[in-house]
Tab-separated table of C-alpha atoms in Angstrom:
chain	number	residue	atom	x	y	z
A	259	MET	CA	96.949	52.713	101.020
A	260	HIS	CA	96.689	51.385	104.548
A	261	PRO	CA	93.581	52.949	106.502
A	262	LEU	CA	95.795	54.261	109.343
A	263	LYS	CA	98.133	55.854	106.825
A	264	SER	CA	94.800	57.648	105.288
A	265	ALA	CA	93.852	58.724	108.877
A	266	ILE	CA	97.307	60.098	109.411
A	267	THR	CA	97.193	62.002	106.026
A	268	TYR	CA	93.741	63.178	107.192
A	269	LYS	CA	94.566	64.406	110.489
A	270	GLY	CA	98.173	65.276	109.999
A	271	SER	CA	99.211	63.410	113.275
A	272	THR	CA	99.961	60.095	114.344
A	273	GLU	CA	98.060	60.274	117.517
A	274	PHE	CA	94.344	59.595	118.013
A	275	THR	CA	91.830	58.824	120.702
A	276	ARG	CA	89.913	55.580	120.168
A	277	SER	CA	86.654	57.404	119.205
A	278	GLU	CA	88.638	59.835	116.936
A	279	LEU	CA	90.060	57.256	115.001
A	280	VAL	CA	86.990	55.386	114.588
A	281	GLY	CA	85.222	58.696	113.428
A	282	ILE	CA	87.920	59.232	110.739
A	283	LEU	CA	87.833	55.879	109.658
A	284	ALA	CA	84.183	55.171	109.414
A	285	PHE	CA	82.604	58.711	108.853
A	286	LYS	CA	85.149	61.127	107.603
A	287	LEU	CA	87.026	58.988	104.997
A	288	ARG	CA	84.119	56.219	104.949
A	289	LEU	CA	86.789	53.561	104.622
A	290	MET	CA	84.880	51.084	106.852
A	291	ASP	CA	81.978	50.709	109.035
A	292	VAL	CA	82.192	51.452	112.812
A	293	ARG	CA	82.501	47.686	113.547
A	294	SER	CA	85.241	47.190	111.190
A	295	ALA	CA	87.145	50.292	112.264
A	296	LYS	CA	87.081	48.997	116.055
A	297	GLU	CA	88.249	45.640	114.910
A	298	LEU	CA	91.007	47.131	112.844
A	299	ILE	CA	92.234	49.147	116.088
A	300	GLU	CA	92.124	45.987	118.189
A	301	ARG	CA	94.026	44.126	115.493
A	302	SER	CA	96.594	46.806	115.239
A	303	ILE	CA	97.146	47.030	118.956
A	304	GLU	CA	97.812	43.301	119.137
A	305	SER	CA	100.388	43.526	116.246
A	306	GLY	CA	102.153	46.564	117.741
A	307	LEU	CA	101.067	48.832	114.775
A	308	LEU	CA	99.025	51.042	117.317
A	309	VAL	CA	100.456	51.638	120.804
A	310	GLU	CA	98.077	52.953	123.505
A	311	LYS	CA	99.546	55.317	126.073
A	312	ASP	CA	97.291	57.367	128.587
A	313	GLY	CA	94.217	56.659	126.550
A	314	ILE	CA	95.934	58.014	123.439
A	315	LEU	CA	96.649	55.630	120.313
A	316	VAL	CA	99.948	56.396	118.809
A	317	ILE	CA	100.839	54.864	115.346
A	318	ASN	CA	104.095	53.067	114.968
A	319	GLU	CA	105.097	54.627	111.547
A	320	ALA	CA	108.041	52.314	111.084
A	321	LEU	CA	105.843	49.061	111.384
A	322	LEU	CA	103.123	50.800	109.182
A	323	GLU	CA	105.538	51.563	106.359
A	324	SER	CA	106.976	47.938	106.502
A	325	GLU	CA	103.390	46.458	106.339
A	326	GLU	CA	102.489	48.728	103.232
A	327	GLU	CA	105.535	47.432	101.519
A	328	SER	CA	104.247	44.048	102.209
A	329	GLU	CA	100.751	44.711	100.819
A	330	ASP	CA	102.200	46.309	97.773
A	331	LEU	CA	104.090	43.413	97.049
A	332	PHE	CA	101.172	41.210	97.439
A	333	ASN	CA	98.910	43.282	95.272
A	334	ALA	CA	101.524	43.548	92.574
A	335	MET	CA	101.678	39.547	92.699
A	336	VAL	CA	97.964	39.345	92.446
A	337	GLU	CA	98.071	41.780	89.420
A	338	TYR	CA	100.547	39.953	87.832
A	339	LEU	CA	99.094	36.564	88.114
A	340	ALA	CA	95.662	37.874	86.923
A	341	ARG	CA	97.459	39.268	83.712
A	342	SER	CA	99.510	36.085	83.207
A	343	LEU	CA	96.593	33.666	83.575
A	344	GLY	CA	94.110	35.869	81.903
A	345	TRP	CA	92.052	35.743	85.070
A	346	ASP	CA	90.121	38.487	87.256
A	347	GLU	CA	92.025	39.498	90.385
A	348	ASN	CA	89.293	38.128	92.480
A	349	ASP	CA	89.748	34.618	90.943
A	350	VAL	CA	93.331	34.732	91.991
A	351	LEU	CA	92.582	35.883	95.242
A	352	GLU	CA	90.019	32.810	95.634
A	353	GLY	CA	92.678	30.590	94.427
A	354	ILE	CA	95.179	32.012	97.023
A	355	LYS	CA	92.388	31.518	99.704
A	356	ALA	CA	92.144	27.849	98.663
A	357	MET	CA	96.028	27.540	98.983
A	358	ARG	CA	95.690	28.762	102.392
A	359	GLU	CA	93.074	26.098	103.162
A	360	ARG	CA	95.707	23.699	101.854
A	361	TYR	CA	98.944	24.892	103.289
A	362	GLY	CA	97.707	26.511	106.501
A	363	ASP	CA	98.251	30.045	107.868
A	364	LEU	CA	101.412	30.965	105.634
A	365	ASP	CA	102.174	34.579	104.788
A	366	GLU	CA	99.864	35.840	102.119
A	367	ARG	CA	102.848	36.919	99.724
A	368	LEU	CA	104.254	33.207	100.117
A	369	LEU	CA	100.877	31.889	99.278
A	370	ALA	CA	100.618	34.094	96.103
A	371	TYR	CA	103.935	32.797	95.263
A	372	LEU	CA	103.125	29.258	95.427
A	373	PHE	CA	99.933	29.763	93.804
A	374	GLY	CA	101.627	31.146	90.701
A	375	LEU	CA	104.184	28.199	90.797
A	376	ASP	CA	101.254	25.991	90.902
A	377	LYS	CA	99.637	27.485	87.919
A	378	GLY	CA	102.941	27.413	85.862
A	379	VAL	CA	103.409	31.161	85.956
A	380	ASP	CA	107.109	32.428	85.982
A	381	MET	CA	107.300	33.935	89.621
A	382	SER	CA	111.102	34.543	89.403
A	383	LYS	CA	110.660	38.422	89.590
A	384	PHE	CA	109.347	38.224	93.034
A	385	LYS	CA	111.708	35.661	94.433
A	386	ASP	CA	114.015	38.039	95.814
A	387	ARG	CA	111.376	40.231	97.341
A	388	LEU	CA	110.140	37.488	99.332
A	389	GLU	CA	111.194	37.278	102.936
A	390	VAL	CA	111.164	33.556	103.928
């Protein structure tokens, strides 16, 4: 589950002050340290996942759902690759990371797909779910 989704579930609202959101992520839910929570907030503002209005951060729920679906597909691909290759999931993630170094900053789902093809794994079940 995305950390912001966990924060929504914890508070029951999509609106937070900056310090409140950091506190929930770092201290209440213990999902990350303070620095990581602040970095997540900044990245989320840049990507549009969080919108700041009058000092209040509002989570864009539609974009959050879309991002969670993307994460779910990536995690499913990593799990499938690990099982197919008989590897640990961390080894698959390292292989995908190496693909990123070779091919540049492509979407992580596409990199996982290419990694599977490179290793001779049948990735056809994921082909229709990729947005290229």
